[in-house]
């Protein structure tokens, strides 16, 4: 028996901007029994590229059959294209150090079903969050690291990713800089979160530094990891307003909240295949 296509699919397509892209694509999908349930598009005047994300329902064809239907037209028009099943939850491996706010937020939203992911384990360079992870029934991989052991630790980290079958690695306040080799290997499938004070307040105690300078906005940035430290394509950002009366402790608490919410939105949009990378930045086609 041939497995039938799940009800929900996503077609992603990036092509040079031109007339008639949707006029050619939509009739082809309809001819082969596809119902377009959601469509988002963006034509970028700067790069002259066109981005398409469609959610489809097709009860009559398998994923492989639909790929073969779409392939001739997509290959002719598109620079890149892909077809995904939304019924398959993306496998996510989370990496943390000592702070648990982003991890706890991801665990909660995963368990109540508001993120379309399956968390397959947690990697950490500290044992601090082991009991939390194990309480959730997940494997905890303690991989300590020093400058001398960094190559071996990253090799072990890579082994965990491969063994777990993770589609995405999320650095949920993992306070280690990945090597250029590791960053390149994870290209397009590793998301990081950090406060948005960079590059002004680097290093230790950024909220103390920001408070001392009297900042009026604090925030967070979620981005894809690249070899350029904290400069990868940005997926999501958010801010909170503060005043002279906001204490350092208040700022830290607000920062944790915004970091967690920004990261979970970035993970959601990646898992829903809403993010396109182009020329060092992203296009996020949200419903």
PDB file of C-alpha atoms in Angstrom:
ATOM      1  CA  UNK A   1       0.000   0.000   0.000  1.00  0.00           C
ATOM      2  CA  UNK A   2       1.278   3.497  -0.895  1.00  0.00           C
ATOM      3  CA  UNK A   3       1.181   6.001   1.943  1.00  0.00           C
ATOM      4  CA  UNK A   4      -1.147   8.853   1.093  1.00  0.00           C
ATOM      5  CA  UNK A   5      -0.048  12.454   1.347  1.00  0.00           C
ATOM      6  CA  UNK A   6      -0.823  14.118   4.686  1.00  0.00           C
ATOM      7  CA  UNK A   7      -3.452  16.823   4.481  1.00  0.00           C
ATOM      8  CA  UNK A   8      -1.088  19.783   4.871  1.00  0.00           C
ATOM      9  CA  UNK A   9       1.936  20.559   2.725  1.00  0.00           C
ATOM     10  CA  UNK A  10       4.191  23.537   2.194  1.00  0.00           C
ATOM     11  CA  UNK A  11       5.677  24.523  -1.138  1.00  0.00           C
ATOM     12  CA  UNK A  12       8.586  27.011  -0.912  1.00  0.00           C
ATOM     13  CA  UNK A  13      10.001  28.615  -4.014  1.00  0.00           C
ATOM     14  CA  UNK A  14      12.577  31.331  -4.658  1.00  0.00           C
ATOM     15  CA  UNK A  15      12.989  32.579  -8.215  1.00  0.00           C
ATOM     16  CA  UNK A  16      13.996  35.638 -10.210  1.00  0.00           C
ATOM     17  CA  UNK A  17      11.093  38.093 -10.215  1.00  0.00           C
ATOM     18  CA  UNK A  18       9.121  37.842 -13.439  1.00  0.00           C
ATOM     19  CA  UNK A  19       5.570  38.042 -14.704  1.00  0.00           C
ATOM     20  CA  UNK A  20       3.210  35.111 -14.368  1.00  0.00           C
ATOM     21  CA  UNK A  21       4.840  33.074 -11.596  1.00  0.00           C
ATOM     22  CA  UNK A  22       1.610  32.410  -9.713  1.00  0.00           C
ATOM     23  CA  UNK A  23      -0.392  32.299 -12.953  1.00  0.00           C
ATOM     24  CA  UNK A  24       1.715  29.336 -14.045  1.00  0.00           C
ATOM     25  CA  UNK A  25       1.965  27.639 -10.666  1.00  0.00           C
ATOM     26  CA  UNK A  26      -1.641  27.756  -9.402  1.00  0.00           C
ATOM     27  CA  UNK A  27      -3.303  26.069 -12.439  1.00  0.00           C
ATOM     28  CA  UNK A  28      -0.723  23.271 -12.350  1.00  0.00           C
ATOM     29  CA  UNK A  29      -1.480  22.578  -8.688  1.00  0.00           C
ATOM     30  CA  UNK A  30      -5.243  22.717  -9.278  1.00  0.00           C
ATOM     31  CA  UNK A  31      -4.985  20.383 -12.259  1.00  0.00           C
ATOM     32  CA  UNK A  32      -3.389  17.768 -10.028  1.00  0.00           C
ATOM     33  CA  UNK A  33      -5.903  18.021  -7.203  1.00  0.00           C
ATOM     34  CA  UNK A  34      -4.195  20.513  -4.896  1.00  0.00           C
ATOM     35  CA  UNK A  35      -6.186  23.044  -2.911  1.00  0.00           C
ATOM     36  CA  UNK A  36      -4.219  26.156  -1.920  1.00  0.00           C
ATOM     37  CA  UNK A  37      -5.206  26.958   1.662  1.00  0.00           C
ATOM     38  CA  UNK A  38      -2.696  29.729   2.371  1.00  0.00           C
ATOM     39  CA  UNK A  39      -0.359  31.687   0.121  1.00  0.00           C
ATOM     40  CA  UNK A  40       2.218  34.342   0.949  1.00  0.00           C
ATOM     41  CA  UNK A  41       4.476  36.037  -1.567  1.00  0.00           C
ATOM     42  CA  UNK A  42       7.069  38.794  -1.625  1.00  0.00           C
ATOM     43  CA  UNK A  43       8.856  40.441  -4.519  1.00  0.00           C
ATOM     44  CA  UNK A  44      12.121  41.991  -3.337  1.00  0.00           C
ATOM     45  CA  UNK A  45      12.985  45.077  -5.410  1.00  0.00           C
ATOM     46  CA  UNK A  46      16.551  45.135  -4.128  1.00  0.00           C
ATOM     47  CA  UNK A  47      17.525  41.619  -5.227  1.00  0.00           C
ATOM     48  CA  UNK A  48      14.861  41.238  -7.957  1.00  0.00           C
ATOM     49  CA  UNK A  49      13.889  37.904  -6.382  1.00  0.00           C
ATOM     50  CA  UNK A  50      10.389  36.532  -5.754  1.00  0.00           C
ATOM     51  CA  UNK A  51       9.512  34.366  -2.741  1.00  0.00           C
ATOM     52  CA  UNK A  52       6.518  32.038  -2.541  1.00  0.00           C
ATOM     53  CA  UNK A  53       5.148  29.971   0.338  1.00  0.00           C
ATOM     54  CA  UNK A  54       1.971  27.954  -0.218  1.00  0.00           C
ATOM     55  CA  UNK A  55       0.128  25.639   2.127  1.00  0.00           C
ATOM     56  CA  UNK A  56      -1.591  22.930   0.115  1.00  0.00           C
ATOM     57  CA  UNK A  57      -4.057  20.121   0.620  1.00  0.00           C
ATOM     58  CA  UNK A  58      -3.768  17.210  -1.809  1.00  0.00           C
ATOM     59  CA  UNK A  59      -5.538  13.993  -0.819  1.00  0.00           C
ATOM     60  CA  UNK A  60      -4.876  12.183  -4.094  1.00  0.00           C
ATOM     61  CA  UNK A  61      -1.085  12.131  -4.407  1.00  0.00           C
ATOM     62  CA  UNK A  62       1.912  11.118  -2.372  1.00  0.00           C
ATOM     63  CA  UNK A  63       4.582  13.666  -1.585  1.00  0.00           C
ATOM     64  CA  UNK A  64       6.909  12.061  -4.095  1.00  0.00           C
ATOM     65  CA  UNK A  65       4.238  12.111  -6.812  1.00  0.00           C
ATOM     66  CA  UNK A  66       3.515  15.784  -6.214  1.00  0.00           C
ATOM     67  CA  UNK A  67       7.217  16.602  -6.312  1.00  0.00           C
ATOM     68  CA  UNK A  68       7.408  15.014  -9.752  1.00  0.00           C
ATOM     69  CA  UNK A  69       4.400  17.034 -10.891  1.00  0.00           C
ATOM     70  CA  UNK A  70       5.891  20.323  -9.708  1.00  0.00           C
ATOM     71  CA  UNK A  71       9.523  19.616 -10.634  1.00  0.00           C
ATOM     72  CA  UNK A  72       9.558  20.577 -14.367  1.00  0.00           C
ATOM     73  CA  UNK A  73       7.974  23.985 -13.779  1.00  0.00           C
ATOM     74  CA  UNK A  74       9.804  24.677 -10.524  1.00  0.00           C
ATOM     75  CA  UNK A  75      13.183  23.725 -11.968  1.00  0.00           C
ATOM     76  CA  UNK A  76      12.535  25.994 -14.955  1.00  0.00           C
ATOM     77  CA  UNK A  77      11.476  29.010 -12.860  1.00  0.00           C
ATOM     78  CA  UNK A  78      13.106  28.713  -9.478  1.00  0.00           C
ATOM     79  CA  UNK A  79      16.577  29.150  -8.115  1.00  0.00           C
ATOM     80  CA  UNK A  80      15.588  26.966  -5.156  1.00  0.00           C
ATOM     81  CA  UNK A  81      12.373  25.137  -4.241  1.00  0.00           C
ATOM     82  CA  UNK A  82      11.226  22.513  -1.770  1.00  0.00           C
ATOM     83  CA  UNK A  83       8.105  20.644  -0.699  1.00  0.00           C
ATOM     84  CA  UNK A  84       7.465  19.698   2.930  1.00  0.00           C
ATOM     85  CA  UNK A  85       4.810  17.927   4.964  1.00  0.00           C
ATOM     86  CA  UNK A  86       3.522  20.000   7.849  1.00  0.00           C
ATOM     87  CA  UNK A  87       2.341  16.815   9.534  1.00  0.00           C
ATOM     88  CA  UNK A  88       5.967  15.915  10.224  1.00  0.00           C
ATOM     89  CA  UNK A  89       7.149  17.752  13.323  1.00  0.00           C
ATOM     90  CA  UNK A  90      10.693  19.079  13.018  1.00  0.00           C
ATOM     91  CA  UNK A  91      13.231  17.317  15.250  1.00  0.00           C
ATOM     92  CA  UNK A  92      15.052  19.869  17.421  1.00  0.00           C
ATOM     93  CA  UNK A  93      18.163  19.516  19.570  1.00  0.00           C
ATOM     94  CA  UNK A  94      18.574  22.302  22.139  1.00  0.00           C
ATOM     95  CA  UNK A  95      21.940  23.510  23.492  1.00  0.00           C
ATOM     96  CA  UNK A  96      22.195  25.453  26.760  1.00  0.00           C
ATOM     97  CA  UNK A  97      24.718  26.490  29.373  1.00  0.00           C
ATOM     98  CA  UNK A  98      23.446  27.543  32.832  1.00  0.00           C
ATOM     99  CA  UNK A  99      20.500  29.874  32.149  1.00  0.00           C
ATOM    100  CA  UNK A 100      17.260  27.945  31.706  1.00  0.00           C
ATOM    101  CA  UNK A 101      14.669  30.558  30.695  1.00  0.00           C
ATOM    102  CA  UNK A 102      14.785  29.917  26.942  1.00  0.00           C
ATOM    103  CA  UNK A 103      14.982  26.146  27.405  1.00  0.00           C
ATOM    104  CA  UNK A 104      12.039  26.122  29.812  1.00  0.00           C
ATOM    105  CA  UNK A 105       9.947  28.177  27.398  1.00  0.00           C
ATOM    106  CA  UNK A 106      10.690  25.790  24.524  1.00  0.00           C
ATOM    107  CA  UNK A 107       9.978  22.732  26.679  1.00  0.00           C
ATOM    108  CA  UNK A 108       6.644  24.157  27.847  1.00  0.00           C
ATOM    109  CA  UNK A 109       5.471  25.162  24.368  1.00  0.00           C
ATOM    110  CA  UNK A 110       6.595  21.815  22.945  1.00  0.00           C
ATOM    111  CA  UNK A 111       4.713  19.881  25.605  1.00  0.00           C
ATOM    112  CA  UNK A 112       1.452  21.827  25.220  1.00  0.00           C
ATOM    113  CA  UNK A 113       1.677  21.503  21.435  1.00  0.00           C
ATOM    114  CA  UNK A 114       2.043  25.149  20.452  1.00  0.00           C
ATOM    115  CA  UNK A 115       5.349  24.584  18.640  1.00  0.00           C
ATOM    116  CA  UNK A 116       5.429  22.252  15.613  1.00  0.00           C
ATOM    117  CA  UNK A 117       8.575  20.506  16.835  1.00  0.00           C
ATOM    118  CA  UNK A 118       9.772  17.436  18.690  1.00  0.00           C
ATOM    119  CA  UNK A 119      12.625  18.147  21.109  1.00  0.00           C
ATOM    120  CA  UNK A 120      14.954  15.142  20.891  1.00  0.00           C
ATOM    121  CA  UNK A 121      17.473  16.088  23.569  1.00  0.00           C
ATOM    122  CA  UNK A 122      19.551  18.777  25.220  1.00  0.00           C
ATOM    123  CA  UNK A 123      23.300  19.392  25.018  1.00  0.00           C
ATOM    124  CA  UNK A 124      25.075  21.448  27.669  1.00  0.00           C
ATOM    125  CA  UNK A 125      28.602  22.338  28.669  1.00  0.00           C
ATOM    126  CA  UNK A 126      27.402  22.434  32.316  1.00  0.00           C
ATOM    127  CA  UNK A 127      25.385  19.923  34.391  1.00  0.00           C
ATOM    128  CA  UNK A 128      23.175  22.679  35.856  1.00  0.00           C
ATOM    129  CA  UNK A 129      19.983  21.857  33.928  1.00  0.00           C
ATOM    130  CA  UNK A 130      20.324  18.066  33.855  1.00  0.00           C
ATOM    131  CA  UNK A 131      17.518  17.405  36.342  1.00  0.00           C
ATOM    132  CA  UNK A 132      15.131  19.738  34.508  1.00  0.00           C
ATOM    133  CA  UNK A 133      15.781  18.010  31.200  1.00  0.00           C
ATOM    134  CA  UNK A 134      15.551  14.506  32.604  1.00  0.00           C
ATOM    135  CA  UNK A 135      12.294  15.396  34.404  1.00  0.00           C
ATOM    136  CA  UNK A 136      10.852  16.066  30.945  1.00  0.00           C
ATOM    137  CA  UNK A 137      11.953  12.598  29.857  1.00  0.00           C
ATOM    138  CA  UNK A 138      14.643  13.806  27.484  1.00  0.00           C
ATOM    139  CA  UNK A 139      18.272  12.744  27.120  1.00  0.00           C
ATOM    140  CA  UNK A 140      20.760  15.196  28.603  1.00  0.00           C
ATOM    141  CA  UNK A 141      24.205  15.244  26.994  1.00  0.00           C
ATOM    142  CA  UNK A 142      26.792  16.858  29.270  1.00  0.00           C
ATOM    143  CA  UNK A 143      29.682  17.909  27.035  1.00  0.00           C
ATOM    144  CA  UNK A 144      32.100  20.075  29.077  1.00  0.00           C
ATOM    145  CA  UNK A 145      34.492  22.223  27.118  1.00  0.00           C
ATOM    146  CA  UNK A 146      37.819  24.005  27.562  1.00  0.00           C
ATOM    147  CA  UNK A 147      39.926  25.761  24.940  1.00  0.00           C
ATOM    148  CA  UNK A 148      42.074  22.626  24.693  1.00  0.00           C
ATOM    149  CA  UNK A 149      39.134  20.235  24.339  1.00  0.00           C
ATOM    150  CA  UNK A 150      37.001  22.355  21.987  1.00  0.00           C
ATOM    151  CA  UNK A 151      37.673  20.278  18.809  1.00  0.00           C
ATOM    152  CA  UNK A 152      36.857  17.000  20.584  1.00  0.00           C
ATOM    153  CA  UNK A 153      33.794  18.510  22.286  1.00  0.00           C
ATOM    154  CA  UNK A 154      32.430  19.792  18.997  1.00  0.00           C
ATOM    155  CA  UNK A 155      33.015  16.409  17.414  1.00  0.00           C
ATOM    156  CA  UNK A 156      30.975  14.837  20.223  1.00  0.00           C
ATOM    157  CA  UNK A 157      28.312  17.544  19.785  1.00  0.00           C
ATOM    158  CA  UNK A 158      28.155  16.742  16.093  1.00  0.00           C
ATOM    159  CA  UNK A 159      27.751  13.063  16.933  1.00  0.00           C
ATOM    160  CA  UNK A 160      24.745  13.844  19.135  1.00  0.00           C
ATOM    161  CA  UNK A 161      23.161  15.852  16.317  1.00  0.00           C
ATOM    162  CA  UNK A 162      23.639  13.024  13.845  1.00  0.00           C
ATOM    163  CA  UNK A 163      22.541  10.270  16.222  1.00  0.00           C
ATOM    164  CA  UNK A 164      19.395  12.158  17.260  1.00  0.00           C
ATOM    165  CA  UNK A 165      18.361  12.893  13.689  1.00  0.00           C
ATOM    166  CA  UNK A 166      17.931  16.563  14.564  1.00  0.00           C
ATOM    167  CA  UNK A 167      16.751  18.825  11.740  1.00  0.00           C
ATOM    168  CA  UNK A 168      17.470  21.981  13.729  1.00  0.00           C
ATOM    169  CA  UNK A 169      19.861  22.958  16.523  1.00  0.00           C
ATOM    170  CA  UNK A 170      18.721  25.760  18.845  1.00  0.00           C
ATOM    171  CA  UNK A 171      21.313  27.583  20.927  1.00  0.00           C
ATOM    172  CA  UNK A 172      19.068  28.571  23.841  1.00  0.00           C
ATOM    173  CA  UNK A 173      21.648  30.677  25.707  1.00  0.00           C
ATOM    174  CA  UNK A 174      24.489  28.285  24.925  1.00  0.00           C
ATOM    175  CA  UNK A 175      27.392  30.454  25.989  1.00  0.00           C
ATOM    176  CA  UNK A 176      30.014  29.008  23.683  1.00  0.00           C
ATOM    177  CA  UNK A 177      31.180  30.258  20.302  1.00  0.00           C
ATOM    178  CA  UNK A 178      30.926  27.562  17.653  1.00  0.00           C
ATOM    179  CA  UNK A 179      33.994  27.090  15.486  1.00  0.00           C
ATOM    180  CA  UNK A 180      33.895  28.198  11.861  1.00  0.00           C
ATOM    181  CA  UNK A 181      33.835  24.537  10.830  1.00  0.00           C
ATOM    182  CA  UNK A 182      30.888  23.716  13.082  1.00  0.00           C
ATOM    183  CA  UNK A 183      29.034  26.866  12.024  1.00  0.00           C
ATOM    184  CA  UNK A 184      29.471  26.023   8.344  1.00  0.00           C
ATOM    185  CA  UNK A 185      28.328  22.416   8.880  1.00  0.00           C
ATOM    186  CA  UNK A 186      25.169  23.706  10.606  1.00  0.00           C
ATOM    187  CA  UNK A 187      24.499  26.371   7.979  1.00  0.00           C
ATOM    188  CA  UNK A 188      20.801  27.210   7.765  1.00  0.00           C
ATOM    189  CA  UNK A 189      19.825  24.777  10.526  1.00  0.00           C
ATOM    190  CA  UNK A 190      21.085  26.421  13.713  1.00  0.00           C
ATOM    191  CA  UNK A 191      19.359  29.331  15.471  1.00  0.00           C
ATOM    192  CA  UNK A 192      20.924  31.468  18.201  1.00  0.00           C
ATOM    193  CA  UNK A 193      19.424  34.005  20.615  1.00  0.00           C
ATOM    194  CA  UNK A 194      21.138  36.946  22.289  1.00  0.00           C
ATOM    195  CA  UNK A 195      20.339  40.316  23.783  1.00  0.00           C
ATOM    196  CA  UNK A 196      20.153  43.153  21.304  1.00  0.00           C
ATOM    197  CA  UNK A 197      22.784  45.366  22.919  1.00  0.00           C
ATOM    198  CA  UNK A 198      25.451  43.986  20.608  1.00  0.00           C
ATOM    199  CA  UNK A 199      27.827  45.351  19.507  1.00  0.00           C
ATOM    200  CA  UNK A 200      27.638  48.218  22.025  1.00  0.00           C
ATOM    201  CA  UNK A 201      27.812  46.210  25.259  1.00  0.00           C
ATOM    202  CA  UNK A 202      29.915  43.119  24.731  1.00  0.00           C
ATOM    203  CA  UNK A 203      31.187  40.619  27.242  1.00  0.00           C
ATOM    204  CA  UNK A 204      30.080  40.061  30.826  1.00  0.00           C
ATOM    205  CA  UNK A 205      27.086  41.739  32.477  1.00  0.00           C
ATOM    206  CA  UNK A 206      25.624  43.516  29.419  1.00  0.00           C
ATOM    207  CA  UNK A 207      22.547  44.650  31.382  1.00  0.00           C
ATOM    208  CA  UNK A 208      24.754  46.278  33.992  1.00  0.00           C
ATOM    209  CA  UNK A 209      26.648  48.055  31.218  1.00  0.00           C
ATOM    210  CA  UNK A 210      23.416  49.152  29.559  1.00  0.00           C
ATOM    211  CA  UNK A 211      21.949  50.377  32.846  1.00  0.00           C
ATOM    212  CA  UNK A 212      25.056  52.417  33.515  1.00  0.00           C
ATOM    213  CA  UNK A 213      24.646  54.093  30.125  1.00  0.00           C
ATOM    214  CA  UNK A 214      20.958  54.815  30.666  1.00  0.00           C
ATOM    215  CA  UNK A 215      19.539  52.849  27.732  1.00  0.00           C
ATOM    216  CA  UNK A 216      15.834  53.261  27.024  1.00  0.00           C
ATOM    217  CA  UNK A 217      15.218  50.063  25.035  1.00  0.00           C
ATOM    218  CA  UNK A 218      16.241  46.470  25.686  1.00  0.00           C
ATOM    219  CA  UNK A 219      15.553  43.552  23.405  1.00  0.00           C
ATOM    220  CA  UNK A 220      16.603  40.285  21.832  1.00  0.00           C
ATOM    221  CA  UNK A 221      17.640  38.956  18.440  1.00  0.00           C
ATOM    222  CA  UNK A 222      17.218  35.460  17.022  1.00  0.00           C
ATOM    223  CA  UNK A 223      19.374  34.672  14.019  1.00  0.00           C
ATOM    224  CA  UNK A 224      20.937  31.860  12.061  1.00  0.00           C
ATOM    225  CA  UNK A 225      24.449  30.936  13.132  1.00  0.00           C
ATOM    226  CA  UNK A 226      27.299  31.749  10.775  1.00  0.00           C
ATOM    227  CA  UNK A 227      31.058  32.015  11.146  1.00  0.00           C
ATOM    228  CA  UNK A 228      30.599  35.774  11.705  1.00  0.00           C
ATOM    229  CA  UNK A 229      29.884  35.908  15.428  1.00  0.00           C
ATOM    230  CA  UNK A 230      26.325  37.102  16.184  1.00  0.00           C
ATOM    231  CA  UNK A 231      25.995  38.507  12.663  1.00  0.00           C
ATOM    232  CA  UNK A 232      23.981  35.768  10.947  1.00  0.00           C
ATOM    233  CA  UNK A 233      20.716  36.442   9.089  1.00  0.00           C
ATOM    234  CA  UNK A 234      18.158  37.803  11.566  1.00  0.00           C
ATOM    235  CA  UNK A 235      14.866  35.907  11.885  1.00  0.00           C
ATOM    236  CA  UNK A 236      13.096  37.839  14.660  1.00  0.00           C
ATOM    237  CA  UNK A 237      13.652  40.706  17.085  1.00  0.00           C
ATOM    238  CA  UNK A 238      11.660  42.442  19.794  1.00  0.00           C
ATOM    239  CA  UNK A 239      12.161  45.231  22.332  1.00  0.00           C
ATOM    240  CA  UNK A 240      10.867  46.437  25.677  1.00  0.00           C
ATOM    241  CA  UNK A 241      10.971  50.065  26.778  1.00  0.00           C
ATOM    242  CA  UNK A 242      12.727  50.941  30.051  1.00  0.00           C
ATOM    243  CA  UNK A 243      13.279  54.149  31.980  1.00  0.00           C
ATOM    244  CA  UNK A 244      15.748  55.636  34.433  1.00  0.00           C
ATOM    245  CA  UNK A 245      13.750  53.953  37.202  1.00  0.00           C
ATOM    246  CA  UNK A 246      14.209  50.434  35.815  1.00  0.00           C
ATOM    247  CA  UNK A 247      16.700  48.522  37.949  1.00  0.00           C
ATOM    248  CA  UNK A 248      19.326  46.146  36.654  1.00  0.00           C
ATOM    249  CA  UNK A 249      17.377  43.210  38.083  1.00  0.00           C
ATOM    250  CA  UNK A 250      14.230  44.442  36.332  1.00  0.00           C
ATOM    251  CA  UNK A 251      16.134  44.693  33.056  1.00  0.00           C
ATOM    252  CA  UNK A 252      17.536  41.193  33.422  1.00  0.00           C
ATOM    253  CA  UNK A 253      14.040  39.788  34.092  1.00  0.00           C
ATOM    254  CA  UNK A 254      12.575  41.642  31.111  1.00  0.00           C
ATOM    255  CA  UNK A 255      15.490  40.526  28.979  1.00  0.00           C
ATOM    256  CA  UNK A 256      14.883  36.886  29.839  1.00  0.00           C
ATOM    257  CA  UNK A 257      11.217  37.195  28.894  1.00  0.00           C
ATOM    258  CA  UNK A 258      11.883  38.827  25.546  1.00  0.00           C
ATOM    259  CA  UNK A 259      14.705  36.406  24.714  1.00  0.00           C
ATOM    260  CA  UNK A 260      12.431  33.421  25.327  1.00  0.00           C
ATOM    261  CA  UNK A 261       9.545  34.798  23.271  1.00  0.00           C
ATOM    262  CA  UNK A 262      11.728  35.899  20.359  1.00  0.00           C
ATOM    263  CA  UNK A 263      13.491  32.544  20.214  1.00  0.00           C
ATOM    264  CA  UNK A 264      10.255  30.534  20.261  1.00  0.00           C
ATOM    265  CA  UNK A 265       8.825  32.618  17.407  1.00  0.00           C
ATOM    266  CA  UNK A 266      11.968  32.115  15.350  1.00  0.00           C
ATOM    267  CA  UNK A 267      11.857  28.356  15.961  1.00  0.00           C
ATOM    268  CA  UNK A 268       8.167  28.262  15.008  1.00  0.00           C
ATOM    269  CA  UNK A 269       8.673  30.132  11.749  1.00  0.00           C
ATOM    270  CA  UNK A 270      11.639  27.959  10.798  1.00  0.00           C
ATOM    271  CA  UNK A 271       9.707  24.763  11.606  1.00  0.00           C
ATOM    272  CA  UNK A 272       6.746  26.007   9.552  1.00  0.00           C
ATOM    273  CA  UNK A 273       9.079  26.665   6.602  1.00  0.00           C
ATOM    274  CA  UNK A 274       8.365  30.397   6.590  1.00  0.00           C
ATOM    275  CA  UNK A 275      11.957  31.642   6.481  1.00  0.00           C
ATOM    276  CA  UNK A 276      13.910  32.318   3.287  1.00  0.00           C
ATOM    277  CA  UNK A 277      17.568  33.354   3.360  1.00  0.00           C
ATOM    278  CA  UNK A 278      18.751  35.809   0.731  1.00  0.00           C
ATOM    279  CA  UNK A 279      21.909  37.925   0.494  1.00  0.00           C
ATOM    280  CA  UNK A 280      22.740  37.668   4.192  1.00  0.00           C
ATOM    281  CA  UNK A 281      19.254  38.475   5.453  1.00  0.00           C
ATOM    282  CA  UNK A 282      15.897  36.745   5.713  1.00  0.00           C
ATOM    283  CA  UNK A 283      12.432  37.022   4.255  1.00  0.00           C
ATOM    284  CA  UNK A 284       9.836  35.677   6.715  1.00  0.00           C
ATOM    285  CA  UNK A 285       6.452  34.991   5.099  1.00  0.00           C
ATOM    286  CA  UNK A 286       4.039  35.038   8.021  1.00  0.00           C
ATOM    287  CA  UNK A 287       0.324  34.362   7.748  1.00  0.00           C
TER     288      UNK A 287
END
